[in-house]
JSON list of N, CA and C in Angstrom, two decimals:
[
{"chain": "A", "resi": 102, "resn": "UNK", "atom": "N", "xyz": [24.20, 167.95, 138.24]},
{"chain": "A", "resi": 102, "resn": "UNK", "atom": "CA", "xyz": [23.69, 166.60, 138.35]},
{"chain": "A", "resi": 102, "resn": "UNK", "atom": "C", "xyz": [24.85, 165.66, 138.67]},
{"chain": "A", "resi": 103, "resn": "UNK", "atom": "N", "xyz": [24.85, 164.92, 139.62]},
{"chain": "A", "resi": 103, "resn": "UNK", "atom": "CA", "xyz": [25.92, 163.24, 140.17]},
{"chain": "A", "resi": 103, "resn": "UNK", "atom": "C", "xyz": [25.16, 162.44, 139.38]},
{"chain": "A", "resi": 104, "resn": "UNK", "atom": "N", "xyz": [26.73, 161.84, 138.84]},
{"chain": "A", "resi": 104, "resn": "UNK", "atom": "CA", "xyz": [26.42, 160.60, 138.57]},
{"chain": "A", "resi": 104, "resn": "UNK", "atom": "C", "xyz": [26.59, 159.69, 140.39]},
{"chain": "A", "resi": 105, "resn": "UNK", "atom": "N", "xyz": [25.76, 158.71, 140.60]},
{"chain": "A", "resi": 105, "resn": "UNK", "atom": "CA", "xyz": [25.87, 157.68, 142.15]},
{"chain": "A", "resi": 105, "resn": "UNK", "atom": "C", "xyz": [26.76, 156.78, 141.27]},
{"chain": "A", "resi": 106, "resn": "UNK", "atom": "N", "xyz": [27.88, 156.47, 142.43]},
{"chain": "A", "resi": 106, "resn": "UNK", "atom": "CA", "xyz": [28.97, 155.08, 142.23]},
{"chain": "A", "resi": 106, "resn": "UNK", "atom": "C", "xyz": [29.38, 155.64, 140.61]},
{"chain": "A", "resi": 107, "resn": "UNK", "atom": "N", "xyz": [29.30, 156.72, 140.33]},
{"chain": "A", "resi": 107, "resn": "UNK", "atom": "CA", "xyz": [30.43, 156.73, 139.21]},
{"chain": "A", "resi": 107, "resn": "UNK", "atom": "C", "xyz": [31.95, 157.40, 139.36]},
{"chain": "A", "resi": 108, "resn": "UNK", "atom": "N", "xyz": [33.03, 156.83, 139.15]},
{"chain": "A", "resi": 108, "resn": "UNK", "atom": "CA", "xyz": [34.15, 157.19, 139.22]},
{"chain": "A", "resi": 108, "resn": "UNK", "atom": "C", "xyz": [34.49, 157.61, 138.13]},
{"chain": "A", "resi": 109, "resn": "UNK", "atom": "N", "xyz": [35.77, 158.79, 138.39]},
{"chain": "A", "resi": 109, "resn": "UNK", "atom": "CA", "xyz": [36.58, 159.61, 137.36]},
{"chain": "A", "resi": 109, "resn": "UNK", "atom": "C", "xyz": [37.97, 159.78, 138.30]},
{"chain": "A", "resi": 110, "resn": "UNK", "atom": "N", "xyz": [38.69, 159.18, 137.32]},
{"chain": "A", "resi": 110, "resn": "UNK", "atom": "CA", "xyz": [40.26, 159.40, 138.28]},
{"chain": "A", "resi": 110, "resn": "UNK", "atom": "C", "xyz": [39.95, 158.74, 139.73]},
{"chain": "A", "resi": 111, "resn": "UNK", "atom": "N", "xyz": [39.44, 157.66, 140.21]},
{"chain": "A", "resi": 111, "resn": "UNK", "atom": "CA", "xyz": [39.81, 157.54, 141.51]},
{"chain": "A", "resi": 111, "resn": "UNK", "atom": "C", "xyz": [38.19, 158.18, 141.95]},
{"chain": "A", "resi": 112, "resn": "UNK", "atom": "N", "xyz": [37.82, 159.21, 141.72]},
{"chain": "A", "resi": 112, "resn": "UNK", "atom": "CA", "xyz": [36.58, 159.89, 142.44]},
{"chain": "A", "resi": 112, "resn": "UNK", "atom": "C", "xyz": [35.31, 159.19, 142.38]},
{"chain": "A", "resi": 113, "resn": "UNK", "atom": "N", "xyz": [34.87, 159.33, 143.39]},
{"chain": "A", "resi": 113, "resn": "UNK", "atom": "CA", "xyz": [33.24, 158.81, 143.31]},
{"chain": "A", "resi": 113, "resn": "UNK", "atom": "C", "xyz": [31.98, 159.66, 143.06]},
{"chain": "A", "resi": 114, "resn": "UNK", "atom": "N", "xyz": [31.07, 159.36, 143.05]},
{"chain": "A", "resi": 114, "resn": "UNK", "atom": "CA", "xyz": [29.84, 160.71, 142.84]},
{"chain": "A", "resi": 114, "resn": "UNK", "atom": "C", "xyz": [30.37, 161.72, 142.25]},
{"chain": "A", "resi": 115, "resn": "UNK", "atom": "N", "xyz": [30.61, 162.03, 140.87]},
{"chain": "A", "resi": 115, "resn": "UNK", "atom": "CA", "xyz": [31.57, 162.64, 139.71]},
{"chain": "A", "resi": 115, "resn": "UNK", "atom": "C", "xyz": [30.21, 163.42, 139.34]},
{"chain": "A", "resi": 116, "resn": "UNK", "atom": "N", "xyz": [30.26, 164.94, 138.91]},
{"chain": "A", "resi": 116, "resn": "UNK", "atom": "CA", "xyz": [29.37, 165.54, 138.10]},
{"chain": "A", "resi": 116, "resn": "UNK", "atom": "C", "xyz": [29.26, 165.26, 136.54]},
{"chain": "A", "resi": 117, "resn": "UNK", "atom": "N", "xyz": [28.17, 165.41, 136.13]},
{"chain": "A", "resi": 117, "resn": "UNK", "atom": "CA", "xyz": [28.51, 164.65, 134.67]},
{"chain": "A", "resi": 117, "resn": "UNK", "atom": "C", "xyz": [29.27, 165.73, 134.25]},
{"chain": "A", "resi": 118, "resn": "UNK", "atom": "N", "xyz": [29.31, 167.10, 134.22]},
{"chain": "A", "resi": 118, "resn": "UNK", "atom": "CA", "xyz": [30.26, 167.92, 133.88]},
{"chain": "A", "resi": 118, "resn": "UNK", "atom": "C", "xyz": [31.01, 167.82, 133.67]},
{"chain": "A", "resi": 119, "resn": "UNK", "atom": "N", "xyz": [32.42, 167.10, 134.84]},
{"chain": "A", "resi": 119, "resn": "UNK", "atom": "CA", "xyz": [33.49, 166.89, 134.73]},
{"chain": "A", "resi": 119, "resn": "UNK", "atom": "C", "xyz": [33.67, 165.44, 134.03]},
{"chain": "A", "resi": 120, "resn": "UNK", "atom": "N", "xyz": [32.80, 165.21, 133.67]},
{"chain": "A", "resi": 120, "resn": "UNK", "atom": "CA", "xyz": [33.48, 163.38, 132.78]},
{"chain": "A", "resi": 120, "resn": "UNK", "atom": "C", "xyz": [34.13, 164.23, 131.38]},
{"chain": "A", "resi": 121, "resn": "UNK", "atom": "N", "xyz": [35.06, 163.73, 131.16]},
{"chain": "A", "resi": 121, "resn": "UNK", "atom": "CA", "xyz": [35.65, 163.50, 129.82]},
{"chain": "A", "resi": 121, "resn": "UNK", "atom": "C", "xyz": [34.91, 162.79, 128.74]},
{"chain": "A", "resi": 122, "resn": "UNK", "atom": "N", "xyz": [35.35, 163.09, 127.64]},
{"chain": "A", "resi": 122, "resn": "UNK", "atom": "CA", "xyz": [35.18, 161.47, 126.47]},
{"chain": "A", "resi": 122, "resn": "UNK", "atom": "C", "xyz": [35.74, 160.20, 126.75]},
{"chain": "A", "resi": 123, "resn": "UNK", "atom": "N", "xyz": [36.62, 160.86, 127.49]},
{"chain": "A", "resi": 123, "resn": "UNK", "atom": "CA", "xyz": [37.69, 159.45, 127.91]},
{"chain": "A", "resi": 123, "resn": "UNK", "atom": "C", "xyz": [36.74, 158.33, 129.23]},
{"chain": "A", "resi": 124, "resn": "UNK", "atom": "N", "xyz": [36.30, 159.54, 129.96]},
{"chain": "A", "resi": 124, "resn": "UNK", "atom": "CA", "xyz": [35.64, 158.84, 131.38]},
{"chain": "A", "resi": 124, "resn": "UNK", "atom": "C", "xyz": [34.34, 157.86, 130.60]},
{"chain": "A", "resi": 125, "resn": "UNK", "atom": "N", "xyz": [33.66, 158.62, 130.08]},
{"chain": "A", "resi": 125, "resn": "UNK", "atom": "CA", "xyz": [32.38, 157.77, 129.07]},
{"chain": "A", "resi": 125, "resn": "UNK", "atom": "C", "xyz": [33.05, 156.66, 127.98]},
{"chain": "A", "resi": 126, "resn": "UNK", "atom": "N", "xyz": [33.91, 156.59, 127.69]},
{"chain": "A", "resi": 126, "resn": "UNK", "atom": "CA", "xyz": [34.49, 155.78, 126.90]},
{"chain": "A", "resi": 126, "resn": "UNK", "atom": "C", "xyz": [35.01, 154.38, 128.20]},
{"chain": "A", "resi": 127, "resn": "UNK", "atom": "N", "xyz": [35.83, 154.65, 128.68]},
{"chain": "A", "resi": 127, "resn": "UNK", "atom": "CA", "xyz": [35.79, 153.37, 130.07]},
{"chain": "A", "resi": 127, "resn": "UNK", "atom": "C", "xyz": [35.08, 153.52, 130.33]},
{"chain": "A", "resi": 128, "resn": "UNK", "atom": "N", "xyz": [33.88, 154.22, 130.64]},
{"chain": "A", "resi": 128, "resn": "UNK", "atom": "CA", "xyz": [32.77, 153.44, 131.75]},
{"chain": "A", "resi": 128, "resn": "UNK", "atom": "C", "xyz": [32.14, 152.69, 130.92]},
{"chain": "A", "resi": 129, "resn": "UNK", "atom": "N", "xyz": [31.83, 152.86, 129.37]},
{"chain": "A", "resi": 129, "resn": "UNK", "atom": "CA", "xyz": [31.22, 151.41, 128.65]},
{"chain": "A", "resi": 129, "resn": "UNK", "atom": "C", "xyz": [31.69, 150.37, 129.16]},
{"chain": "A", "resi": 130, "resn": "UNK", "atom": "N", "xyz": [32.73, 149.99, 129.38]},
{"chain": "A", "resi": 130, "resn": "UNK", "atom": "CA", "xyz": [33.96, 149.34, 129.19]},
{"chain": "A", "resi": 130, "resn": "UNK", "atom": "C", "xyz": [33.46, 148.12, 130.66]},
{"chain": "A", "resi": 131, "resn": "UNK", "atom": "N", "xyz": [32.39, 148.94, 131.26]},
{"chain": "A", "resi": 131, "resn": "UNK", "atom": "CA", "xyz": [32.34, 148.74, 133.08]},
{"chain": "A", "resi": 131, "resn": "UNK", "atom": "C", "xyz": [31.67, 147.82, 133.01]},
{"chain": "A", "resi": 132, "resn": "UNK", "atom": "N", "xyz": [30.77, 147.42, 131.98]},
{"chain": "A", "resi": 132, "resn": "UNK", "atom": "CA", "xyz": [29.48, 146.68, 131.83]},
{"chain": "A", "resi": 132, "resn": "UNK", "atom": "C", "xyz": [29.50, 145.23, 131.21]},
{"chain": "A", "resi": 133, "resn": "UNK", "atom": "N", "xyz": [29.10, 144.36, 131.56]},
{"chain": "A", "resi": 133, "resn": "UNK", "atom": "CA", "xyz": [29.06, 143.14, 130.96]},
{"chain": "A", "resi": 133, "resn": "UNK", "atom": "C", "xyz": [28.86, 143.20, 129.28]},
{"chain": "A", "resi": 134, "resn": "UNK", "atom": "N", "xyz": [28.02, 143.77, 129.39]},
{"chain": "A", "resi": 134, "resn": "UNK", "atom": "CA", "xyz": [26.48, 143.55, 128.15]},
{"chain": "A", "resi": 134, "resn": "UNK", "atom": "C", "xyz": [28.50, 143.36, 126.90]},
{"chain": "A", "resi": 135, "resn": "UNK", "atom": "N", "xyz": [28.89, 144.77, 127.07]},
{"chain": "A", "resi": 135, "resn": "UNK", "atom": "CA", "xyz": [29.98, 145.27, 125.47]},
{"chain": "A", "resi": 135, "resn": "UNK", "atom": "C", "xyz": [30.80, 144.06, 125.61]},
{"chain": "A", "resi": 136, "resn": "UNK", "atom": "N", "xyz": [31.29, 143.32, 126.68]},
{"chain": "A", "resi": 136, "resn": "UNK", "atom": "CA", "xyz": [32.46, 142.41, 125.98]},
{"chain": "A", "resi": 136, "resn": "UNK", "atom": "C", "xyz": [31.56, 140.59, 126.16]},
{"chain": "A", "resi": 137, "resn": "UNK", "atom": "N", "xyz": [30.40, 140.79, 126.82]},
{"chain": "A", "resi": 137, "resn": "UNK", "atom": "CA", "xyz": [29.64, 139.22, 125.43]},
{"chain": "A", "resi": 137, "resn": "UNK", "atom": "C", "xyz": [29.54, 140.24, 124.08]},
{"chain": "A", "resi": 138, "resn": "UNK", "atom": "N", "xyz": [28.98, 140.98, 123.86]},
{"chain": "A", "resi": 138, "resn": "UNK", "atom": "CA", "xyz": [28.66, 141.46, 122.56]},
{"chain": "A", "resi": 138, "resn": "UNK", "atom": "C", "xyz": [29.81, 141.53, 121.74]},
{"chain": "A", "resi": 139, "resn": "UNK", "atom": "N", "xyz": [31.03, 142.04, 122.60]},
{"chain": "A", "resi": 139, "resn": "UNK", "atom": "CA", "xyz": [31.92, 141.45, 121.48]},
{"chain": "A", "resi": 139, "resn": "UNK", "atom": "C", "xyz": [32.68, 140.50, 121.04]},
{"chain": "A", "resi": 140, "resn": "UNK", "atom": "N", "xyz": [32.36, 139.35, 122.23]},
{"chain": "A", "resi": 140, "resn": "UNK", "atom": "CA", "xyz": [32.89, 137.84, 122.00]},
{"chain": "A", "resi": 140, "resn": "UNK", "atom": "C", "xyz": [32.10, 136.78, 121.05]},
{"chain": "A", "resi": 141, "resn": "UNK", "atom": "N", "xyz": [30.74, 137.44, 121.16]},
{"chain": "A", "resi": 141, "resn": "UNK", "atom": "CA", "xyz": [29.77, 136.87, 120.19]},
{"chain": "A", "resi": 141, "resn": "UNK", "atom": "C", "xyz": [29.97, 137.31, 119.02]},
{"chain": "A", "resi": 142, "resn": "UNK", "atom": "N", "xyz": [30.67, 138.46, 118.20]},
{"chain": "A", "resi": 142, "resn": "UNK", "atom": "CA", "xyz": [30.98, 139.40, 117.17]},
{"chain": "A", "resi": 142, "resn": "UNK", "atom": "C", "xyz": [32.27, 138.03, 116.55]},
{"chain": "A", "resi": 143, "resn": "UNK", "atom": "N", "xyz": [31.69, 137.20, 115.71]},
{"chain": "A", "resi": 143, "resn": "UNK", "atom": "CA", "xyz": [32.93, 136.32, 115.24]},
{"chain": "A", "resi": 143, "resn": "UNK", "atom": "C", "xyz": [33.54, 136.98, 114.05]},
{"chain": "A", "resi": 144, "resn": "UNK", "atom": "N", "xyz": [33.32, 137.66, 113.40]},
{"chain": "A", "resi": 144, "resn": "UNK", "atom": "CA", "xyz": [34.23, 138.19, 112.77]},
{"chain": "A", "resi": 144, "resn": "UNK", "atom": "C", "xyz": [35.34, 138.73, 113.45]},
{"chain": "A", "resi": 145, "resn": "UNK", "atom": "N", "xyz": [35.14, 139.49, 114.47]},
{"chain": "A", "resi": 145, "resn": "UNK", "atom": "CA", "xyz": [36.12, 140.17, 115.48]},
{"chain": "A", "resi": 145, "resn": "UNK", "atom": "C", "xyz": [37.03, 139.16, 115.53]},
{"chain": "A", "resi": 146, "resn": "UNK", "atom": "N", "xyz": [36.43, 138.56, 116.85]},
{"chain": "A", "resi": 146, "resn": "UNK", "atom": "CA", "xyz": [37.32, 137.23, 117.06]},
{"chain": "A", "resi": 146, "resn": "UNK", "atom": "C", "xyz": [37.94, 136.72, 116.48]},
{"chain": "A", "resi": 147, "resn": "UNK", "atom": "N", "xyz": [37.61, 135.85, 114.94]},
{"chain": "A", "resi": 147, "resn": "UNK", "atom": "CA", "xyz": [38.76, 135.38, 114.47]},
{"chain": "A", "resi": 147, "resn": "UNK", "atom": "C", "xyz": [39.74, 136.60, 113.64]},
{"chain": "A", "resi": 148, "resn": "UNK", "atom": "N", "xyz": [39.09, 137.33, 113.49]},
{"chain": "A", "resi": 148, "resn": "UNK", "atom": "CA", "xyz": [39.79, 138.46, 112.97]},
{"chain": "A", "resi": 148, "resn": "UNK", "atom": "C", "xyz": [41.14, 138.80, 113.70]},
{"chain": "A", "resi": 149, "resn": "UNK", "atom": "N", "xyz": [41.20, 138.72, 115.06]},
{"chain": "A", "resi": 149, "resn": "UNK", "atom": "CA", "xyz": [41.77, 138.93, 116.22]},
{"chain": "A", "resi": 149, "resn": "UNK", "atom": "C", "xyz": [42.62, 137.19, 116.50]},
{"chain": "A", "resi": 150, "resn": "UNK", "atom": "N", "xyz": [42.00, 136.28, 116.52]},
{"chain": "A", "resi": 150, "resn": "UNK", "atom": "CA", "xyz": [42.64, 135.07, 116.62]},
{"chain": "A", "resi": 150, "resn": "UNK", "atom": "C", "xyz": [43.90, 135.22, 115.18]},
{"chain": "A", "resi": 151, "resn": "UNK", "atom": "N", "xyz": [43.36, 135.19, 114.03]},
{"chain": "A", "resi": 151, "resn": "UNK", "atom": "CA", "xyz": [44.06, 134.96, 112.80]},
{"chain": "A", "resi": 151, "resn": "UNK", "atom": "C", "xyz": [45.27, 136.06, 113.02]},
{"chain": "A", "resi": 152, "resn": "UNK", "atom": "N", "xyz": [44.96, 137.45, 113.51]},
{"chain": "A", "resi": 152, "resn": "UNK", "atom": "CA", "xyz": [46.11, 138.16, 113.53]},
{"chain": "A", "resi": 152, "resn": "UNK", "atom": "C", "xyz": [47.07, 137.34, 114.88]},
{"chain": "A", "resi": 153, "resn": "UNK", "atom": "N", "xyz": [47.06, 137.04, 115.18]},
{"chain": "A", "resi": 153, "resn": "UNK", "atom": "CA", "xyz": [48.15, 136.33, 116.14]},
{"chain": "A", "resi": 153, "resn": "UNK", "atom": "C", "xyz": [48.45, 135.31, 115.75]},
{"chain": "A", "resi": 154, "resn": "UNK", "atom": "N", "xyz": [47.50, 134.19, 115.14]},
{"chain": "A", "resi": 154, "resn": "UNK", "atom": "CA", "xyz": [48.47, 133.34, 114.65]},
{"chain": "A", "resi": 154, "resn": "UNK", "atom": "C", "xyz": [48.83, 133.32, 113.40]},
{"chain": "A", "resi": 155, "resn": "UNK", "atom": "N", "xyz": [49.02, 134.33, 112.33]},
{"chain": "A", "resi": 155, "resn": "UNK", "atom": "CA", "xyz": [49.61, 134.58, 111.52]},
{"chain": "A", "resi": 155, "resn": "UNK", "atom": "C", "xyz": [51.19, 135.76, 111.76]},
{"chain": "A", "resi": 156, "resn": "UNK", "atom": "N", "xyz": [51.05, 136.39, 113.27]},
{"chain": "A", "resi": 156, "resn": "UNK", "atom": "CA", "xyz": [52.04, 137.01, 113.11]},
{"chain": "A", "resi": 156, "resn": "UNK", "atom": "C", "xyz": [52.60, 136.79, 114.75]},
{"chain": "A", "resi": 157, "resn": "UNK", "atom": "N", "xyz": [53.18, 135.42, 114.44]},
{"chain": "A", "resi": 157, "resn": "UNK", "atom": "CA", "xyz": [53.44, 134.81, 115.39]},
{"chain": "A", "resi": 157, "resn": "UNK", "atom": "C", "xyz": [54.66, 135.57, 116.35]},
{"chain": "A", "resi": 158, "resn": "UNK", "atom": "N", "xyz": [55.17, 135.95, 115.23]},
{"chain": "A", "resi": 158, "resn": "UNK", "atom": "CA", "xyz": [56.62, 136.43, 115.42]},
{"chain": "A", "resi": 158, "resn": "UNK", "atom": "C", "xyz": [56.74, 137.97, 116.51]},
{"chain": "A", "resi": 159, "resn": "UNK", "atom": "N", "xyz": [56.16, 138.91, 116.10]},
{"chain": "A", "resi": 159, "resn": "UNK", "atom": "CA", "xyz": [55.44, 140.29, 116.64]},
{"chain": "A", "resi": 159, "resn": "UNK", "atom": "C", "xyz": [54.92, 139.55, 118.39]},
{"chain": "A", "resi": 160, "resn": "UNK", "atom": "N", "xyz": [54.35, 138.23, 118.96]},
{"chain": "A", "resi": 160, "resn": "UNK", "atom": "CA", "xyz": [53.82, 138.10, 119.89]},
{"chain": "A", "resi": 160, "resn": "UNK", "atom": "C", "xyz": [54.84, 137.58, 120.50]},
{"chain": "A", "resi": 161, "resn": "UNK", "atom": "N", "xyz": [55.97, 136.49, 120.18]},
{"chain": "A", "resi": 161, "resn": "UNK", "atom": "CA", "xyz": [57.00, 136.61, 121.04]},
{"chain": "A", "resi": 161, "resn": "UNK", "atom": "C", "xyz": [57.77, 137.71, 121.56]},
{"chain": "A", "resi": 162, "resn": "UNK", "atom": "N", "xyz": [58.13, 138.69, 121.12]},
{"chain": "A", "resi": 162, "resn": "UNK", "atom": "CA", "xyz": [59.08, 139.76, 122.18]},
{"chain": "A", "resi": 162, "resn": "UNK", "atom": "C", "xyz": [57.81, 139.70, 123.30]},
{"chain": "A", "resi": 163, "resn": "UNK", "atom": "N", "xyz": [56.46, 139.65, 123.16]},
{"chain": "A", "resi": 163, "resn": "UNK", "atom": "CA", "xyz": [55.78, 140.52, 124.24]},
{"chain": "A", "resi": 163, "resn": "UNK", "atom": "C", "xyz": [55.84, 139.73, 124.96]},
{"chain": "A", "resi": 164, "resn": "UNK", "atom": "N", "xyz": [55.66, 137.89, 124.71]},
{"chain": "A", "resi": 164, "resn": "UNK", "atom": "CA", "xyz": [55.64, 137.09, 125.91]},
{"chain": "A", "resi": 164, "resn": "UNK", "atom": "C", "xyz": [57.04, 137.13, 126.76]},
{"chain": "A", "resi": 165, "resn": "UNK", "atom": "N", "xyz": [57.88, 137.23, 125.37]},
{"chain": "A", "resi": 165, "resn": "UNK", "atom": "CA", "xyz": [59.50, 137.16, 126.30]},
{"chain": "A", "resi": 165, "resn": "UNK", "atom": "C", "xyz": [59.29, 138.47, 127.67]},
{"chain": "A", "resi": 166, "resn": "UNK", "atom": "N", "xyz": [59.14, 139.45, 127.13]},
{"chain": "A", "resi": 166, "resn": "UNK", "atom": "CA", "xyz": [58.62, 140.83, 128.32]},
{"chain": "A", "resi": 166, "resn": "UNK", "atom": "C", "xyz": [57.96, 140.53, 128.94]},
{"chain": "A", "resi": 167, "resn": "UNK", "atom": "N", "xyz": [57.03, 139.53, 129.25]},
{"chain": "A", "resi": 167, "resn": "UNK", "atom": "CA", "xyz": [56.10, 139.31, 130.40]},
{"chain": "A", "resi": 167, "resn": "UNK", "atom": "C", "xyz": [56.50, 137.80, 131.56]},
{"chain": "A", "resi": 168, "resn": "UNK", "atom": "N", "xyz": [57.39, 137.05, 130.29]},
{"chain": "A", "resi": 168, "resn": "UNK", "atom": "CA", "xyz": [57.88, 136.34, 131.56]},
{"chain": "A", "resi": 168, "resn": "UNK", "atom": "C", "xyz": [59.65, 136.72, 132.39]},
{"chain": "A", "resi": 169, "resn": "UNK", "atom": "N", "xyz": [59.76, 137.85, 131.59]},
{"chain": "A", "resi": 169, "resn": "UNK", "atom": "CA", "xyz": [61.36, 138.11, 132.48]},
{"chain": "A", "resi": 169, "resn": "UNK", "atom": "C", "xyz": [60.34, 139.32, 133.66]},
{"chain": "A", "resi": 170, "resn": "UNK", "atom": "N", "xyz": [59.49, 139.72, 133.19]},
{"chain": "A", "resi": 170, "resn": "UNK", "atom": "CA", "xyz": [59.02, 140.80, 134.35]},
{"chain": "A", "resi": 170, "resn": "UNK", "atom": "C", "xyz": [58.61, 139.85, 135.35]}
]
């Protein structure tokens, strides 16, 4: 059985055979619906907001790394 318009590595029309956990795990990933569902999830969010601005310190090296790149 093909999956139509599904990619694995680059490939198109992929047998479901050859998908991984990994391939089904990004292809959620493909869809609108999971990231409103998880922007609407406010626990997440501030869960996720509060860890950054409580560990302010941990997020500078990464910005310093992204503006010398």
């Amino acid at each position: 059985m093909k999956l139509q318009n599904a990619e694995v590595d680059g490939k198109e029309d992929v047998n479901i055979e050859d998908m991984t956990s990994k391939d089904y795990y990004f292809d959620s990933y493909a869809h609108f619906g999971i990231h409103e569902e998880m922007l609407k999830d406010e626990v997440r969010t501030m869960t996720y907001k509060n860890s950054m601005l409580y560990n302010k310190h941990l997020f500078q090296v990464i910005l310093l790394l992204l503006l010398v790149y």
